CSV table of C-alpha atoms and ligand atoms in Angstrom, one decimal:
chain,number,residue,atom,x,y,z
A,1,MET,CA,-65.4,87.7,-152.3
A,2,GLN,CA,-67.4,84.5,-152.0
A,3,LYS,CA,-68.5,83.2,-148.6
A,4,ASN,CA,-66.0,80.3,-148.5
A,5,PHE,CA,-62.3,80.0,-149.5
A,6,LEU,CA,-61.9,76.3,-150.4
A,7,SER,CA,-59.9,76.6,-153.6
A,8,ILE,CA,-57.6,79.3,-155.1
A,9,THR,CA,-60.2,79.4,-157.9
A,10,ASP,CA,-62.7,80.9,-155.4
A,11,LEU,CA,-60.8,84.2,-156.1
A,12,SER,CA,-60.7,86.0,-159.4
A,13,LYS,CA,-57.5,87.5,-160.6
A,14,ASP,CA,-58.5,91.0,-159.4
A,15,GLU,CA,-59.5,89.6,-156.0
A,16,ILE,CA,-56.1,87.9,-155.6
A,17,LEU,CA,-54.3,91.1,-156.6
A,18,GLU,CA,-56.4,93.1,-154.1
A,19,LEU,CA,-55.8,90.6,-151.4
A,20,LEU,CA,-52.1,90.8,-151.9
A,21,GLU,CA,-52.2,94.6,-151.7
A,22,VAL,CA,-54.0,94.3,-148.3
A,23,ALA,CA,-51.4,91.6,-147.3
A,24,ALA,CA,-48.5,93.9,-148.2
A,25,THR,CA,-49.9,96.5,-145.7
A,26,GLN,CA,-50.1,93.8,-143.0
A,27,ARG,CA,-46.4,93.0,-143.4
A,28,LEU,CA,-45.7,95.6,-140.6
A,29,ARG,CA,-47.7,93.6,-138.0
A,30,VAL,CA,-50.5,96.1,-137.9
A,31,ILE,CA,-52.7,95.6,-134.9
A,32,SER,CA,-56.4,96.4,-135.6
A,33,GLU,CA,-59.9,95.8,-134.2
A,34,MET,CA,-61.3,94.4,-137.4
A,35,LEU,CA,-62.3,91.2,-135.7
A,36,ARG,CA,-63.3,92.6,-132.3
A,37,HIS,CA,-65.8,90.4,-130.6
A,38,GLN,CA,-65.5,87.8,-133.3
A,39,HIS,CA,-64.7,84.3,-132.1
A,40,LEU,CA,-63.4,81.9,-134.8
A,41,ALA,CA,-62.7,78.2,-134.8
A,42,LEU,CA,-59.8,76.2,-136.2
A,43,TYR,CA,-60.6,72.5,-136.8
A,44,PHE,CA,-57.5,70.6,-137.8
A,45,GLU,CA,-57.5,66.8,-138.5
A,46,LYS,CA,-53.8,66.9,-139.3
A,47,PRO,CA,-50.7,68.5,-137.7
A,48,SER,CA,-49.7,72.0,-138.5
A,49,LEU,CA,-47.2,74.7,-137.4
A,50,ARG,CA,-47.3,77.5,-140.0
A,51,THR,CA,-51.0,77.4,-140.8
A,52,LYS,CA,-52.2,77.1,-137.2
A,53,ALA,CA,-49.7,79.7,-136.0
A,54,SER,CA,-50.4,82.3,-138.7
A,55,PHE,CA,-54.2,82.0,-138.3
A,56,GLU,CA,-54.0,82.2,-134.5
A,57,THR,CA,-51.6,85.1,-134.5
A,58,GLY,CA,-53.5,86.8,-137.3
A,59,ILE,CA,-56.9,86.5,-135.6
A,60,SER,CA,-55.3,87.9,-132.4
A,61,GLU,CA,-53.7,90.8,-134.2
A,62,LEU,CA,-57.0,91.7,-135.7
A,63,GLY,CA,-58.6,91.8,-132.3
A,64,GLY,CA,-60.5,88.5,-132.5
A,65,SER,CA,-60.3,85.3,-130.5
A,66,PHE,CA,-60.3,81.6,-131.5
A,67,SER,CA,-60.9,78.0,-130.3
A,68,TYR,CA,-58.6,75.3,-131.7
A,69,PHE,CA,-59.9,71.7,-132.1
A,70,SER,CA,-57.8,68.8,-133.1
A,71,ALA,CA,-59.0,65.3,-133.9
A,72,VAL,CA,-58.3,64.5,-130.3
A,73,ASP,CA,-61.2,66.8,-129.3
A,74,THR,CA,-63.8,66.0,-131.9
A,75,GLY,CA,-62.6,62.9,-133.7
A,76,GLN,CA,-61.7,62.7,-137.4
A,77,LEU,CA,-64.4,64.3,-139.6
A,78,GLY,CA,-67.4,62.0,-139.8
A,79,GLU,CA,-66.2,59.8,-137.0
A,80,ARG,CA,-67.9,61.1,-133.8
A,81,GLU,CA,-70.8,62.6,-135.6
A,82,SER,CA,-71.7,63.4,-139.2
A,83,VAL,CA,-69.8,66.1,-141.1
A,84,GLU,CA,-73.0,68.0,-141.6
A,85,ASP,CA,-74.0,67.9,-137.9
A,86,LEU,CA,-70.5,69.1,-136.9
A,87,ALA,CA,-70.6,72.0,-139.4
A,88,LYS,CA,-74.1,73.1,-138.4
A,89,THR,CA,-73.3,72.9,-134.7
A,90,MET,CA,-70.0,74.8,-135.1
A,91,SER,CA,-71.8,77.5,-137.1
A,92,GLU,CA,-73.9,78.3,-134.0
A,93,TYR,CA,-70.8,79.3,-132.0
A,94,PHE,CA,-68.2,80.7,-134.4
A,95,ALA,CA,-68.0,83.6,-136.9
A,96,ALA,CA,-65.8,81.6,-139.3
A,97,ILE,CA,-64.2,78.1,-139.4
A,98,VAL,CA,-60.7,77.3,-140.6
A,99,VAL,CA,-60.5,73.6,-141.5
A,100,ARG,CA,-57.6,71.3,-142.3
A,101,VAL,CA,-58.8,67.9,-143.6
A,102,TYR,CA,-57.8,64.6,-145.1
A,103,SER,CA,-60.6,64.6,-147.6
A,104,HIS,CA,-61.5,67.6,-149.7
A,105,ALA,CA,-64.9,66.0,-150.3
A,106,ASN,CA,-65.6,66.2,-146.6
A,107,LEU,CA,-64.5,69.9,-146.6
A,108,GLU,CA,-67.0,70.6,-149.4
A,109,LYS,CA,-69.8,68.7,-147.4
A,110,PHE,CA,-68.8,70.8,-144.3
A,111,ALA,CA,-68.9,74.1,-146.2
A,112,ALA,CA,-72.2,73.3,-148.0
A,113,VAL,CA,-74.1,73.3,-144.7
A,114,ALA,CA,-72.0,75.7,-142.6
A,115,SER,CA,-73.8,79.1,-142.3
A,116,VAL,CA,-70.5,80.9,-141.6
A,117,PRO,CA,-67.4,81.3,-143.9
A,118,VAL,CA,-65.2,78.2,-144.2
A,119,ILE,CA,-61.5,78.4,-145.1
A,120,ASN,CA,-59.5,75.5,-146.5
A,121,ALA,CA,-56.4,75.3,-144.3
A,122,LEU,CA,-55.2,72.3,-146.5
A,123,SER,CA,-57.0,69.4,-147.9
A,124,ASP,CA,-55.8,66.4,-150.0
A,125,ARG,CA,-56.7,68.5,-153.1
A,126,GLU,CA,-55.5,72.0,-152.4
A,127,HIS,CA,-53.6,74.3,-150.1
A,128,PRO,CA,-54.8,77.7,-151.3
A,129,CYS,CA,-53.7,79.7,-148.2
A,130,GLN,CA,-50.2,78.6,-148.8
A,131,VAL,CA,-50.3,79.6,-152.4
A,132,LEU,CA,-51.5,83.1,-151.5
A,133,ALA,CA,-48.3,83.5,-149.4
A,134,ASP,CA,-46.3,82.1,-152.2
A,135,LEU,CA,-47.7,84.6,-154.6
A,136,LEU,CA,-46.9,87.5,-152.2
A,137,THR,CA,-43.3,86.1,-151.9
A,138,ILE,CA,-42.9,85.8,-155.7
A,139,ARG,CA,-44.2,89.4,-156.2
A,140,GLU,CA,-41.7,90.7,-153.6
A,141,LYS,CA,-38.8,88.8,-155.2
A,142,LEU,CA,-39.6,89.0,-158.9
A,143,GLY,CA,-41.6,92.2,-158.9
A,144,ARG,CA,-44.4,90.6,-161.0
A,145,LEU,CA,-47.1,87.9,-161.0
A,146,GLU,CA,-47.1,87.1,-164.7
A,147,GLY,CA,-44.6,86.4,-167.4
A,148,PHE,CA,-42.4,84.1,-165.4
A,149,LYS,CA,-41.9,80.3,-165.3
A,150,LEU,CA,-42.4,78.2,-162.2
A,151,ALA,CA,-41.1,74.6,-162.3
A,152,PHE,CA,-42.5,72.3,-159.6
A,153,LEU,CA,-40.4,69.2,-158.9
A,154,GLY,CA,-42.0,66.1,-157.3
A,155,ASP,CA,-45.5,65.1,-156.3
A,156,GLY,CA,-48.7,66.3,-158.0
A,157,ASN,CA,-50.1,67.1,-154.6
A,158,ASN,CA,-52.3,69.8,-153.0
A,159,VAL,CA,-49.7,72.6,-153.2
A,160,ALA,CA,-48.9,71.7,-156.8
A,161,LEU,CA,-52.5,71.9,-157.8
A,162,SER,CA,-53.2,75.3,-156.1
A,163,LEU,CA,-50.0,76.7,-157.8
A,164,ALA,CA,-51.1,75.3,-161.2
A,165,LEU,CA,-54.6,76.8,-160.8
A,166,ALA,CA,-53.1,80.1,-159.7
A,167,ALA,CA,-50.9,80.1,-162.8
A,168,GLU,CA,-54.0,79.8,-165.0
A,169,ILE,CA,-55.8,82.6,-163.1
A,170,LEU,CA,-52.8,85.0,-163.2
A,171,GLY,CA,-51.1,84.1,-166.4
A,172,PHE,CA,-47.7,82.7,-165.4
A,173,GLU,CA,-46.2,79.4,-166.8
A,174,PHE,CA,-46.4,76.3,-164.6
A,175,ILE,CA,-44.8,73.0,-165.3
A,176,LEU,CA,-44.6,70.0,-163.0
A,177,ALA,CA,-41.7,67.5,-163.3
A,178,GLY,CA,-42.3,64.2,-161.6
A,179,PRO,CA,-43.0,60.5,-162.1
A,180,LYS,CA,-46.0,60.1,-164.5
A,181,ASP,CA,-48.1,58.1,-162.0
A,182,HIS,CA,-48.0,61.1,-159.6
A,183,HIS,CA,-48.9,63.8,-162.1
A,184,LEU,CA,-51.9,65.9,-161.4
A,185,LYS,CA,-55.1,64.4,-162.9
A,186,TYR,CA,-55.7,67.4,-165.1
A,187,ASP,CA,-55.0,67.3,-168.9
A,188,GLN,CA,-54.7,71.1,-169.2
A,189,ILE,CA,-51.7,71.3,-166.7
A,190,LYS,CA,-48.2,71.0,-168.3
A,191,GLN,CA,-46.4,68.0,-166.8
A,192,THR,CA,-43.4,66.0,-167.8
A,193,GLU,CA,-40.9,63.4,-166.6
A,194,ASP,CA,-38.1,65.4,-168.1
A,195,ILE,CA,-36.7,67.5,-165.2
A,196,ASP,CA,-34.1,69.3,-167.5
A,197,ALA,CA,-36.9,70.5,-169.8
A,198,ALA,CA,-39.0,71.7,-166.8
A,199,LEU,CA,-36.1,73.6,-165.3
A,200,GLN,CA,-35.0,75.3,-168.5
A,201,ASN,CA,-35.6,79.0,-168.1
A,202,ALA,CA,-37.4,78.6,-164.8
A,203,ASP,CA,-37.5,81.7,-162.6
A,204,VAL,CA,-39.0,79.9,-159.7
A,205,VAL,CA,-38.2,76.3,-158.6
A,206,TYR,CA,-40.6,74.9,-156.1
A,207,THR,CA,-40.7,71.5,-154.3
A,208,ASP,CA,-42.7,69.9,-151.5
A,209,THR,CA,-42.6,66.6,-149.6
A,210,TRP,CA,-42.8,63.4,-151.6
A,211,THR,CA,-45.1,62.0,-149.0
A,212,SER,CA,-47.9,64.3,-148.0
A,213,MET,CA,-49.9,63.8,-144.8
A,214,GLY,CA,-52.2,60.8,-145.5
A,215,ASP,CA,-49.7,59.1,-147.9
A,216,GLU,CA,-47.4,57.8,-145.2
A,217,ALA,CA,-48.0,54.1,-146.2
A,218,GLU,CA,-46.3,54.7,-149.5
A,219,GLU,CA,-43.3,56.5,-148.1
A,220,ALA,CA,-40.6,53.9,-149.0
A,221,LYS,CA,-41.9,53.3,-152.5
A,222,ARG,CA,-42.1,57.1,-153.1
A,223,LYS,CA,-38.6,57.7,-151.9
A,224,LYS,CA,-37.2,55.6,-154.7
A,225,LEU,CA,-39.5,56.9,-157.4
A,226,PHE,CA,-39.0,60.6,-156.6
A,227,LEU,CA,-35.2,60.6,-156.1
A,228,PRO,CA,-34.5,61.7,-159.7
A,229,PHE,CA,-36.6,64.8,-159.0
A,230,GLN,CA,-34.7,65.9,-156.0
A,231,LEU,CA,-33.9,69.7,-155.8
A,232,ASN,CA,-30.1,69.7,-155.2
A,233,ALA,CA,-27.2,72.0,-156.3
A,234,GLU,CA,-26.9,70.1,-159.6
A,235,THR,CA,-30.6,70.3,-160.5
A,236,LEU,CA,-30.8,73.9,-159.5
A,237,LYS,CA,-28.0,74.8,-162.0
A,238,LYS,CA,-30.4,73.9,-164.8
A,239,ALA,CA,-32.8,76.8,-163.9
A,240,GLU,CA,-32.2,80.5,-164.5
A,241,ALA,CA,-29.0,81.6,-162.7
A,242,ASN,CA,-31.0,83.9,-160.3
A,243,ALA,CA,-34.0,81.6,-159.9
A,244,ILE,CA,-35.6,81.6,-156.5
A,245,VAL,CA,-36.1,78.3,-154.5
A,246,MET,CA,-39.4,77.8,-152.8
A,247,HIS,CA,-40.8,75.1,-150.4
A,248,CYS,CA,-44.0,75.4,-148.4
A,249,LEU,CA,-42.4,73.6,-145.4
A,250,PRO,CA,-42.1,71.4,-143.5
A,251,ALA,CA,-39.1,70.2,-145.5
A,252,HIS,CA,-37.5,66.8,-145.5
A,253,ARG,CA,-33.9,67.7,-145.8
A,254,GLY,CA,-31.9,65.2,-147.9
A,255,LYS,CA,-35.1,64.0,-149.6
A,256,GLU,CA,-36.9,66.4,-151.8
A,257,ILE,CA,-34.4,69.2,-151.1
A,258,THR,CA,-30.8,69.2,-149.9
A,259,ASP,CA,-29.4,71.4,-147.2
A,260,GLU,CA,-27.2,73.4,-149.5
A,261,VAL,CA,-30.2,74.4,-151.6
A,262,ILE,CA,-32.7,75.1,-148.8
A,263,ASP,CA,-30.1,77.1,-146.9
A,264,GLY,CA,-28.6,78.6,-150.0
A,265,GLU,CA,-28.7,82.2,-151.3
A,266,GLN,CA,-31.5,81.5,-153.8
A,267,SER,CA,-33.9,80.1,-151.1
A,268,VAL,CA,-36.8,82.2,-150.0
A,269,VAL,CA,-38.5,79.5,-147.9
A,270,PHE,CA,-38.6,81.5,-144.7
A,271,GLN,CA,-39.9,84.5,-146.5
A,272,GLN,CA,-42.8,82.3,-147.6
A,273,ALA,CA,-43.3,81.1,-144.1
A,274,ALA,CA,-43.3,84.7,-142.8
A,275,ASN,CA,-45.8,85.7,-145.5
A,276,ARG,CA,-48.4,83.3,-144.2
A,277,LEU,CA,-49.2,85.8,-141.5
A,278,PRO,CA,-50.0,88.9,-143.6
A,279,VAL,CA,-51.8,86.8,-146.1
A,280,GLN,CA,-54.0,85.1,-143.5
A,281,LYS,CA,-54.9,88.5,-142.1
A,282,ALA,CA,-55.7,89.9,-145.5
A,283,LEU,CA,-57.9,86.9,-146.2
A,284,LEU,CA,-59.8,87.4,-142.9
A,285,ILE,CA,-60.1,91.2,-143.6
A,286,LYS,CA,-61.6,90.5,-147.0
A,287,LEU,CA,-64.0,87.8,-145.8
A,288,PHE,CA,-65.2,89.9,-142.9
A,289,SER,CA,-65.5,93.2,-144.7
A,290,LYS,CA,-67.9,91.4,-147.1
A,291,ALA,CA,-69.7,89.7,-144.2
A,292,THR,CA,-70.3,92.9,-142.3
A,293,VAL,CA,-71.5,95.1,-145.3
B,1,CP,N1,-46.9,75.0,-145.1
B,1,CP,C1,-47.7,74.6,-144.1
B,1,CP,O1,-49.0,74.6,-144.3
B,1,CP,O2,-47.2,74.2,-143.0
B,1,CP,P1,-47.9,73.6,-141.7
B,1,CP,O3,-48.3,72.2,-142.2
B,1,CP,O4,-46.9,73.5,-140.6
B,1,CP,O5,-49.1,74.4,-141.4
B,2,NVA,N1,-48.2,68.5,-149.4
B,2,NVA,C1,-48.0,68.6,-148.0
B,2,NVA,C2,-48.1,70.1,-147.6
B,2,NVA,C3,-47.8,70.3,-146.1
B,2,NVA,C4,-47.9,71.8,-145.8
B,2,NVA,C5,-49.0,67.8,-147.2
B,2,NVA,O1,-50.1,67.8,-147.6
B,2,NVA,O2,-48.6,67.1,-146.3
């Protein structure tokens, strides 16, 4: 595996499959000494529950330790000191750095000069750690990672892009249904404003917030624009009868998804959340087994 994990495309198909195998073994909360004497850093410019908790718990269960920095400690990236100076300095203390940022460009700048592995814990472009947990969940529920259709309803955001790129790598069908102005800026990705067409024969129906962190100024405008793409009981009926419902969380109940759907029988959202932990551990195991060879 490469030094950094900034995009889901940093892993090949075989590497994703291998990582999910390792993750499956970590489902039982295995405690190990893999990261003994390794001290890692989490640097988060934005709030987080699942990503922060799963990395912190995962590092501890692998015998390592960590320091957490929020923007309160170090300022937003580039604010208190240059991104490069921060990355070089942090590399002197930590064995790896898990970074959640507003700007993917800053993340790339950071990783380019860091001498230790850098993991994308969410940027405005991608959320690859989330999507690894989603793939584990899909494999557990559908029994396969190719030959199914995933319909993503809503915003062409970071989660949508990582899913679309994963679909290309693994060979499943991805389609996004949402307002044209909020489609992903990639011609090769299937996108439509026709929610019915997107949902037809869908085995997985995925949605995420209409207003990602950083887009808050547009919240009122987006609410109106995205309402036709809400995942509710009526829209869900247009997918396959046994389709699974996914959401990376946090959910905005009554907006992108209704209570009856997120709490319904088809929902696997808490399985996704649970799978963040074994996947984060598998990612660290993979990164560190390479680093220590
Ligand atoms: N899904 C996810 O990344 O959640 P957090 O923002 O709480 O980490
Ligand atoms: N698209 C969301 C994901 C949150 C986990 C955001 O970036 O805010």
